[in-house]
């Protein structure tokens, strides 16, 4: 089984063209927002840890805590194992976030192996960690593993933008949105990126996750 990815802007353009052929309503969105930014990152332990640290915090607060952790050299599994809870707390981690980060360390994820796992297997591996839900796992697949068929149906911006795109009377539930968009596969990552940009234009702000 080959794993479909979007590695560059040309590939994204090709995926958007194929998506529009399946769902022509995206043509007007693409004309309005243009080619979205891929926002790829290197992935790995630090990327996931940073995502966990930033959960339910403002961008500024999350950046401040992460900066303190970096300066204290507390962003690797070894250093976190060696640190006490009080040391982590002193850098801004709550008791709950400390538990999450220690769970990430304890699971010892083989990040190289994730590269070759089918989407659902990779999501299952990631969500086994305390503090990583499906949304966080999907963001990792989309932005770190560059997967081509990820639609974040739990994402508020995606739901609002899809409601406008599809002309729905009310915001869809994740299950409804998943059912309504099955035919977008295998180009749902392109759909996610377009919908985030579309939401941004509807709300006049940047909606894509950092």
PDB file of C-alpha atoms in Angstrom, residues 42-119:
ATOM      1  CA  UNK A  42      10.155  18.498  10.736  1.00  0.00           C
ATOM      2  CA  UNK A  43       8.047  16.488  13.188  1.00  0.00           C
ATOM      3  CA  UNK A  44       9.522  14.240  15.852  1.00  0.00           C
ATOM      4  CA  UNK A  45       9.449  14.334  19.635  1.00  0.00           C
ATOM      5  CA  UNK A  46       9.911  18.083  20.046  1.00  0.00           C
ATOM      6  CA  UNK A  47       7.127  18.908  17.586  1.00  0.00           C
ATOM      7  CA  UNK A  48       4.631  16.747  19.446  1.00  0.00           C
ATOM      8  CA  UNK A  49       5.788  17.988  22.826  1.00  0.00           C
ATOM      9  CA  UNK A  50       5.383  21.590  21.700  1.00  0.00           C
ATOM     10  CA  UNK A  51       1.859  20.836  20.472  1.00  0.00           C
ATOM     11  CA  UNK A  52       0.973  19.316  23.840  1.00  0.00           C
ATOM     12  CA  UNK A  53       2.483  22.217  25.783  1.00  0.00           C
ATOM     13  CA  UNK A  54       0.433  24.688  23.739  1.00  0.00           C
ATOM     14  CA  UNK A  55      -2.944  23.007  24.150  1.00  0.00           C
ATOM     15  CA  UNK A  56      -5.667  25.337  25.490  1.00  0.00           C
ATOM     16  CA  UNK A  57      -3.224  28.240  25.743  1.00  0.00           C
ATOM     17  CA  UNK A  58      -2.936  31.447  23.770  1.00  0.00           C
ATOM     18  CA  UNK A  59      -0.223  31.539  21.112  1.00  0.00           C
ATOM     19  CA  UNK A  60       1.759  34.021  23.223  1.00  0.00           C
ATOM     20  CA  UNK A  61       1.523  31.959  26.426  1.00  0.00           C
ATOM     21  CA  UNK A  62       2.465  28.740  24.632  1.00  0.00           C
ATOM     22  CA  UNK A  63       5.461  30.429  22.973  1.00  0.00           C
ATOM     23  CA  UNK A  64       6.623  31.832  26.308  1.00  0.00           C
ATOM     24  CA  UNK A  65       6.520  28.450  28.069  1.00  0.00           C
ATOM     25  CA  UNK A  66       8.223  26.716  25.163  1.00  0.00           C
ATOM     26  CA  UNK A  67      10.998  29.324  25.152  1.00  0.00           C
ATOM     27  CA  UNK A  68      11.600  28.687  28.844  1.00  0.00           C
ATOM     28  CA  UNK A  69      11.724  24.922  28.276  1.00  0.00           C
ATOM     29  CA  UNK A  70      14.214  25.335  25.433  1.00  0.00           C
ATOM     30  CA  UNK A  71      16.411  27.646  27.496  1.00  0.00           C
ATOM     31  CA  UNK A  72      16.300  25.174  30.393  1.00  0.00           C
ATOM     32  CA  UNK A  73      17.213  22.338  27.990  1.00  0.00           C
ATOM     33  CA  UNK A  74      14.036  20.398  28.788  1.00  0.00           C
ATOM     34  CA  UNK A  75      12.841  19.351  25.334  1.00  0.00           C
ATOM     35  CA  UNK A  76      14.348  15.858  24.914  1.00  0.00           C
ATOM     36  CA  UNK A  77      13.175  12.542  26.377  1.00  0.00           C
ATOM     37  CA  UNK A  78      16.427  12.128  28.328  1.00  0.00           C
ATOM     38  CA  UNK A  79      16.287  15.579  29.906  1.00  0.00           C
ATOM     39  CA  UNK A  80      12.628  15.205  30.856  1.00  0.00           C
ATOM     40  CA  UNK A  81      13.280  11.826  32.470  1.00  0.00           C
ATOM     41  CA  UNK A  82      16.028  13.426  34.541  1.00  0.00           C
ATOM     42  CA  UNK A  83      13.926  16.438  35.554  1.00  0.00           C
ATOM     43  CA  UNK A  84      11.670  16.545  38.596  1.00  0.00           C
ATOM     44  CA  UNK A  85       8.046  17.634  38.361  1.00  0.00           C
ATOM     45  CA  UNK A  86       8.968  20.775  40.292  1.00  0.00           C
ATOM     46  CA  UNK A  87      11.634  21.617  37.701  1.00  0.00           C
ATOM     47  CA  UNK A  88       9.084  21.304  34.890  1.00  0.00           C
ATOM     48  CA  UNK A  89       6.542  23.317  36.884  1.00  0.00           C
ATOM     49  CA  UNK A  90       9.105  26.084  37.315  1.00  0.00           C
ATOM     50  CA  UNK A  91       9.204  26.480  33.518  1.00  0.00           C
ATOM     51  CA  UNK A  92       5.437  26.895  33.332  1.00  0.00           C
ATOM     52  CA  UNK A  93       4.129  23.346  32.871  1.00  0.00           C
ATOM     53  CA  UNK A  94       0.958  22.548  34.784  1.00  0.00           C
ATOM     54  CA  UNK A  95       0.564  19.267  36.634  1.00  0.00           C
ATOM     55  CA  UNK A  96      -1.627  17.996  33.776  1.00  0.00           C
ATOM     56  CA  UNK A  97       0.831  19.055  31.053  1.00  0.00           C
ATOM     57  CA  UNK A  98       3.666  17.436  32.993  1.00  0.00           C
ATOM     58  CA  UNK A  99       1.704  14.182  33.001  1.00  0.00           C
ATOM     59  CA  UNK A 100       1.142  14.501  29.249  1.00  0.00           C
ATOM     60  CA  UNK A 101       4.810  15.121  28.492  1.00  0.00           C
ATOM     61  CA  UNK A 102       5.912  12.216  30.671  1.00  0.00           C
ATOM     62  CA  UNK A 103       3.425   9.973  28.855  1.00  0.00           C
ATOM     63  CA  UNK A 104       4.966  11.031  25.546  1.00  0.00           C
ATOM     64  CA  UNK A 105       8.414  10.105  26.875  1.00  0.00           C
ATOM     65  CA  UNK A 106       7.193   6.762  28.240  1.00  0.00           C
ATOM     66  CA  UNK A 107       5.607   5.716  24.936  1.00  0.00           C
ATOM     67  CA  UNK A 108       8.960   6.084  23.167  1.00  0.00           C
ATOM     68  CA  UNK A 109       7.357   6.531  19.754  1.00  0.00           C
ATOM     69  CA  UNK A 110       9.364   5.345  16.771  1.00  0.00           C
ATOM     70  CA  UNK A 111       8.922   8.477  14.663  1.00  0.00           C
ATOM     71  CA  UNK A 112      10.702   6.956  11.668  1.00  0.00           C
ATOM     72  CA  UNK A 113       8.235   4.051  11.698  1.00  0.00           C
ATOM     73  CA  UNK A 114       5.305   6.498  11.602  1.00  0.00           C
ATOM     74  CA  UNK A 115       6.459   7.562   8.135  1.00  0.00           C
ATOM     75  CA  UNK A 116       5.410   4.183   6.703  1.00  0.00           C
ATOM     76  CA  UNK A 117       2.265   3.547   8.739  1.00  0.00           C
ATOM     77  CA  UNK A 118      -1.214   3.875   7.202  1.00  0.00           C
ATOM     78  CA  UNK A 119      -3.050   6.949   8.480  1.00  0.00           C
TER      79      UNK A 119
END
